[in-house]
PDB file of C-alpha atoms in Angstrom:
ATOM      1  CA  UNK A   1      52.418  -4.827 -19.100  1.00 52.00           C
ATOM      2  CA  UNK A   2      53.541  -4.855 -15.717  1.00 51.00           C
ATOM      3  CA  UNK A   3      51.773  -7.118 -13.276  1.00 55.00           C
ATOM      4  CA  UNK A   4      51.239  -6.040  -9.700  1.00 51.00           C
ATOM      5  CA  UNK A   5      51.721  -9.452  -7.605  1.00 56.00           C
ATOM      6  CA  UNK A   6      49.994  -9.943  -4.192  1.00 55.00           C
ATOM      7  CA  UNK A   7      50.695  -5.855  -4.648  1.00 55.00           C
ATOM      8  CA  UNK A   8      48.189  -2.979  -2.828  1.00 55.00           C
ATOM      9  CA  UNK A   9      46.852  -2.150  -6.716  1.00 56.00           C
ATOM     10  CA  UNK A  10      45.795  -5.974  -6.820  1.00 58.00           C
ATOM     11  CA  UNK A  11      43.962  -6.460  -3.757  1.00 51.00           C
ATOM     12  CA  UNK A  12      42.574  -2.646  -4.667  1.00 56.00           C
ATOM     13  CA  UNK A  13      41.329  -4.053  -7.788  1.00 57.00           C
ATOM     14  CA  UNK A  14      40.157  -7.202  -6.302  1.00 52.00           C
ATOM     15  CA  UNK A  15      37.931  -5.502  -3.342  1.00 51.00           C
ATOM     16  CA  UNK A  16      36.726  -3.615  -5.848  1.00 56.00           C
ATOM     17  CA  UNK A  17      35.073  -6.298  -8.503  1.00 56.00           C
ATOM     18  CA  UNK A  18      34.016  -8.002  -5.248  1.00 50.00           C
ATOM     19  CA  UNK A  19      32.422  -4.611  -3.974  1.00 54.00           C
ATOM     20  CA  UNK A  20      30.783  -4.285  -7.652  1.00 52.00           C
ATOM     21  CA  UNK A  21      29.125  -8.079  -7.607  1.00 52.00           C
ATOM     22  CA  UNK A  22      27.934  -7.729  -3.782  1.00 48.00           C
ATOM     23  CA  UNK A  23      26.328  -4.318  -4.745  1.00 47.00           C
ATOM     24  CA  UNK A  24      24.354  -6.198  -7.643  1.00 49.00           C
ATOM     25  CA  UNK A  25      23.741  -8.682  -5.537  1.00 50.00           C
ATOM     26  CA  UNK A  26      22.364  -6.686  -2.864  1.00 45.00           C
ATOM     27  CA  UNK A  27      20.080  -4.587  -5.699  1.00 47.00           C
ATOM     28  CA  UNK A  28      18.637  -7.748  -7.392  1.00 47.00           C
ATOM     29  CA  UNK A  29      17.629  -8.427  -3.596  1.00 45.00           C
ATOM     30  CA  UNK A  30      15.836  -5.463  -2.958  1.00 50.00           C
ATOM     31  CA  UNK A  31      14.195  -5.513  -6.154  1.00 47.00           C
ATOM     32  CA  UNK A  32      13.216  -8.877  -6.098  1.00 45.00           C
ATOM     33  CA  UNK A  33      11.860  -8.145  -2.191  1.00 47.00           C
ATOM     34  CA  UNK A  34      10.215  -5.271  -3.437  1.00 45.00           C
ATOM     35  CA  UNK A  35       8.333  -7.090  -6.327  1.00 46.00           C
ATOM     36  CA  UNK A  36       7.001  -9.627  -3.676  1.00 45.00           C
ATOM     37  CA  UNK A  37       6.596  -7.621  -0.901  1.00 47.00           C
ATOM     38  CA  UNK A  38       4.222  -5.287  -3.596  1.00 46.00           C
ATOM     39  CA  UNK A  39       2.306  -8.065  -4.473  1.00 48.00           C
ATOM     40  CA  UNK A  40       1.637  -9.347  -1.139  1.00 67.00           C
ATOM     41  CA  UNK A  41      -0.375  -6.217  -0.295  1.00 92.00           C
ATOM     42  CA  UNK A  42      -4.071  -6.146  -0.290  1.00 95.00           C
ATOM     43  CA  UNK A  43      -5.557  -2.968  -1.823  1.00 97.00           C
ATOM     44  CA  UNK A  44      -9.469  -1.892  -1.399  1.00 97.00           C
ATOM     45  CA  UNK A  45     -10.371   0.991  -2.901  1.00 98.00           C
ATOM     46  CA  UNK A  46     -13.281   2.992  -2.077  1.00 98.00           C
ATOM     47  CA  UNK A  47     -15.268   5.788  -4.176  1.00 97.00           C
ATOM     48  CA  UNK A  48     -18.305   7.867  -3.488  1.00 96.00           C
ATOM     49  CA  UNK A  49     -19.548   6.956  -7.000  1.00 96.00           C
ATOM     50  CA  UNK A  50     -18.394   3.281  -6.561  1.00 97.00           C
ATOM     51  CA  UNK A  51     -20.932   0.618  -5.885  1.00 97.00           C
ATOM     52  CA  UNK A  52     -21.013  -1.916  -2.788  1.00 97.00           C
ATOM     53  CA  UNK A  53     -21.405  -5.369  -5.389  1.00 97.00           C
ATOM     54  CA  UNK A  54     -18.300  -4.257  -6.742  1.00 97.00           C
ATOM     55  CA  UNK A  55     -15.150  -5.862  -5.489  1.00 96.00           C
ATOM     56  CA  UNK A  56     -12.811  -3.205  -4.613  1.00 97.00           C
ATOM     57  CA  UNK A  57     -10.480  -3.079  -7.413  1.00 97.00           C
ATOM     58  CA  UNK A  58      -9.119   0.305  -8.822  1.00 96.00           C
ATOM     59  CA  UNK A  59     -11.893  -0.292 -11.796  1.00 97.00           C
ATOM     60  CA  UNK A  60     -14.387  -1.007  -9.622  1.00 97.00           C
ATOM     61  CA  UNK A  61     -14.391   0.572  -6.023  1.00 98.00           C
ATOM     62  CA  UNK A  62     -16.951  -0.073  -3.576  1.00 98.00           C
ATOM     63  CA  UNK A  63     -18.962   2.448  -2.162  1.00 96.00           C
ATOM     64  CA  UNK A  64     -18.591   2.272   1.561  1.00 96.00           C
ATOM     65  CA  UNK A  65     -16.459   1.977   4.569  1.00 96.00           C
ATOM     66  CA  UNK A  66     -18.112  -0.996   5.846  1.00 96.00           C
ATOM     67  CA  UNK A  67     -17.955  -2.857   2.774  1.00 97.00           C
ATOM     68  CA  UNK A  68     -14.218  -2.326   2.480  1.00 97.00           C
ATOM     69  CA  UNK A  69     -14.136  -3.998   5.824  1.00 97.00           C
ATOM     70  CA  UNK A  70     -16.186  -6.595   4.743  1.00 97.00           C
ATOM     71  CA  UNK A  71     -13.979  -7.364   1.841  1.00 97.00           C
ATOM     72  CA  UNK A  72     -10.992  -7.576   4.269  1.00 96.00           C
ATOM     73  CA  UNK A  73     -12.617  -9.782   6.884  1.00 96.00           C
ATOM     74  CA  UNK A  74     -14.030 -12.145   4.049  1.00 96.00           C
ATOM     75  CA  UNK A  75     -10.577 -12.300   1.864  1.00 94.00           C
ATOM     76  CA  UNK A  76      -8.857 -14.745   4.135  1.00 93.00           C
ATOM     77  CA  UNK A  77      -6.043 -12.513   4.044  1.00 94.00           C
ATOM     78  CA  UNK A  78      -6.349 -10.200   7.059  1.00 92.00           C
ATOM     79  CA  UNK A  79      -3.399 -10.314   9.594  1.00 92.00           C
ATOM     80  CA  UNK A  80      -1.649 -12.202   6.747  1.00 94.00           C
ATOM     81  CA  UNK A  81      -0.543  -9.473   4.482  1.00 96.00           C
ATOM     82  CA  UNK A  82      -0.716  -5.724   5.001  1.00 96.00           C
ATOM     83  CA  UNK A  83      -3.799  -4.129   3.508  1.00 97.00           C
ATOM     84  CA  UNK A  84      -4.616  -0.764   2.467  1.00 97.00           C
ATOM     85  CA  UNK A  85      -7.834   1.044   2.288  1.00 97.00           C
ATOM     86  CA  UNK A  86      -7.538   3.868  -0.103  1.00 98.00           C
ATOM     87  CA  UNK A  87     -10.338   6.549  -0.600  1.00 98.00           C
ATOM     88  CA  UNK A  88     -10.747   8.902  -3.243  1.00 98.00           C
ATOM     89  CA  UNK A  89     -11.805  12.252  -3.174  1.00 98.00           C
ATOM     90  CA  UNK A  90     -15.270  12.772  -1.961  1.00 96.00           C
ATOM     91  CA  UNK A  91     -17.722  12.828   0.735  1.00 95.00           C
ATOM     92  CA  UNK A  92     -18.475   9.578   2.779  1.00 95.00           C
ATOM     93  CA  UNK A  93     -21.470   9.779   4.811  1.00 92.00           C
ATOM     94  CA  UNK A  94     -22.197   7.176   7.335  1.00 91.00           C
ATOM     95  CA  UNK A  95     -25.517   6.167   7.829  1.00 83.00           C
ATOM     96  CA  UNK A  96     -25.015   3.595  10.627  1.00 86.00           C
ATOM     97  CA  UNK A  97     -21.634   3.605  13.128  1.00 90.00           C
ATOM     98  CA  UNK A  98     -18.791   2.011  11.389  1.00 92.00           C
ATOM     99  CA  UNK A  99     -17.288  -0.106  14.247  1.00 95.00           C
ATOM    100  CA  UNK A 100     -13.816  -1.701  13.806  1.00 95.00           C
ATOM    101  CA  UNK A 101     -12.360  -4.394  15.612  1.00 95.00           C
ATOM    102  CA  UNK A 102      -9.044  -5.285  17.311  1.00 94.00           C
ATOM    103  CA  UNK A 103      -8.882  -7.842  13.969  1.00 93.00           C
ATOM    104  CA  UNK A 104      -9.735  -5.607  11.818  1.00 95.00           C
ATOM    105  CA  UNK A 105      -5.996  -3.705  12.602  1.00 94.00           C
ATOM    106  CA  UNK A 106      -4.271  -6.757  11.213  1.00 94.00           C
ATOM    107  CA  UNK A 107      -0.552  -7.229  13.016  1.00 95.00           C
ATOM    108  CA  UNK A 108       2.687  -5.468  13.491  1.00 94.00           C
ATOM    109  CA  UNK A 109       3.881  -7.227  10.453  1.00 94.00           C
ATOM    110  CA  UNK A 110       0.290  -7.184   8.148  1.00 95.00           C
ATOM    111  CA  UNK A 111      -1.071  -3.777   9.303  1.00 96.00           C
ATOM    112  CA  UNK A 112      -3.948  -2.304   7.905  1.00 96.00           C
ATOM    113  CA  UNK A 113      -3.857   1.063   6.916  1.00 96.00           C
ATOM    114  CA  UNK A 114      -7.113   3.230   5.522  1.00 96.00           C
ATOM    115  CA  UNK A 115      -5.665   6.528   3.957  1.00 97.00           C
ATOM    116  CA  UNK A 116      -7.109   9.142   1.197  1.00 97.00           C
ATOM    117  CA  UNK A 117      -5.462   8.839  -2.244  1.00 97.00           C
ATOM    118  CA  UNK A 118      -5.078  13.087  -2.105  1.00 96.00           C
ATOM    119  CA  UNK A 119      -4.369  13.971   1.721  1.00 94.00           C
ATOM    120  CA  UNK A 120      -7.546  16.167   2.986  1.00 93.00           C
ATOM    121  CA  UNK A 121      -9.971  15.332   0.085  1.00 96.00           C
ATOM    122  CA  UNK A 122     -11.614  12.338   1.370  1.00 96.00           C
ATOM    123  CA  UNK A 123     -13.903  13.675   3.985  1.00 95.00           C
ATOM    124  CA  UNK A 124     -15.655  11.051   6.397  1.00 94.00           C
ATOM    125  CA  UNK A 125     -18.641  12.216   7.751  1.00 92.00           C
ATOM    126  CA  UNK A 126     -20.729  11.172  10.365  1.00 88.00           C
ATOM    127  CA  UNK A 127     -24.283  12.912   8.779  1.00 82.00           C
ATOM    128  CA  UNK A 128     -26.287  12.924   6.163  1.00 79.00           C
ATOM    129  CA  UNK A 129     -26.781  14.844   3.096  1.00 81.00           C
ATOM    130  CA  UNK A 130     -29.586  16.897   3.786  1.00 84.00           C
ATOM    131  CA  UNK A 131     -31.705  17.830   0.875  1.00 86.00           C
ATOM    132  CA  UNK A 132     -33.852  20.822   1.338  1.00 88.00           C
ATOM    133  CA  UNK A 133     -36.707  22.463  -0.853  1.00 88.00           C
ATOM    134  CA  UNK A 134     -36.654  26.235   0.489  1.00 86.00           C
ATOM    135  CA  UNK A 135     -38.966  28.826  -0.360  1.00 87.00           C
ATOM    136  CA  UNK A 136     -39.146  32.174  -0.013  1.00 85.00           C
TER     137      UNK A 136
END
């Protein structure tokens, strides 16, 4: 076998073994970042069937804005890590005003984001259910 010494195919084949370790370097980075970065997230979820004792899990949602923010304010965690608010499908009447403050926002690098899980199927409302009993 022929050997290529201090040749172009060498260095070729050299750049590319070095090209091949930094780009599995670089992945095990991002996945690794990605991991922690997940886990450093705070997730409330919220549910019109879901019950205000509960704590805010996926298993156990609460049932109101308010108490979401509660959960946030209370965790320790707010400004610290980002934080999402997710709502499921459903109807979310307000009884009182829901009032958010500048801390409640988090930071530029811990935000705090409330979104629907299905875009346009969580519907906040600032009524209440009326129940009538018509008759003719």
């Amino acid at each position: 076998m022929k050997r290529y010494r201090n040749s172009k195919h060498e260095w070729s084949n050299a750049f590319r073994n070095l090209s091949m370790k930094t780009t599995s370097i670089l992945a095990a980075v991002f996945v690794v970042g990605s991991i922690l970065n997940a886990s450093a997230t705070i997730e409330i979820h919220i549910s019109p069937t879901g019950k205000d004792s509960n704590s805010g899990n996926l298993e156990a949602p609460v049932a109101t804005l308010g108490k979401a923010r509660d959960l946030l304010r209370d965790s320790g965690r707010l400004g610290k890590e980002a934080a999402v608010v997710r709502l499921a499908d459903g109807v979310y009447y307000l009884p009182d005003t829901f009032v958010l403050e500048a801390k409640d926002s988090g930071n530029s690098a811990a935000p705090v984001t409330y979104e629907a899980v299905h875009e346009g199927k969580a519907i906040i409302s600032g009524g209440f259910p009326v129940v009538l009993k018509w008759e003719p």
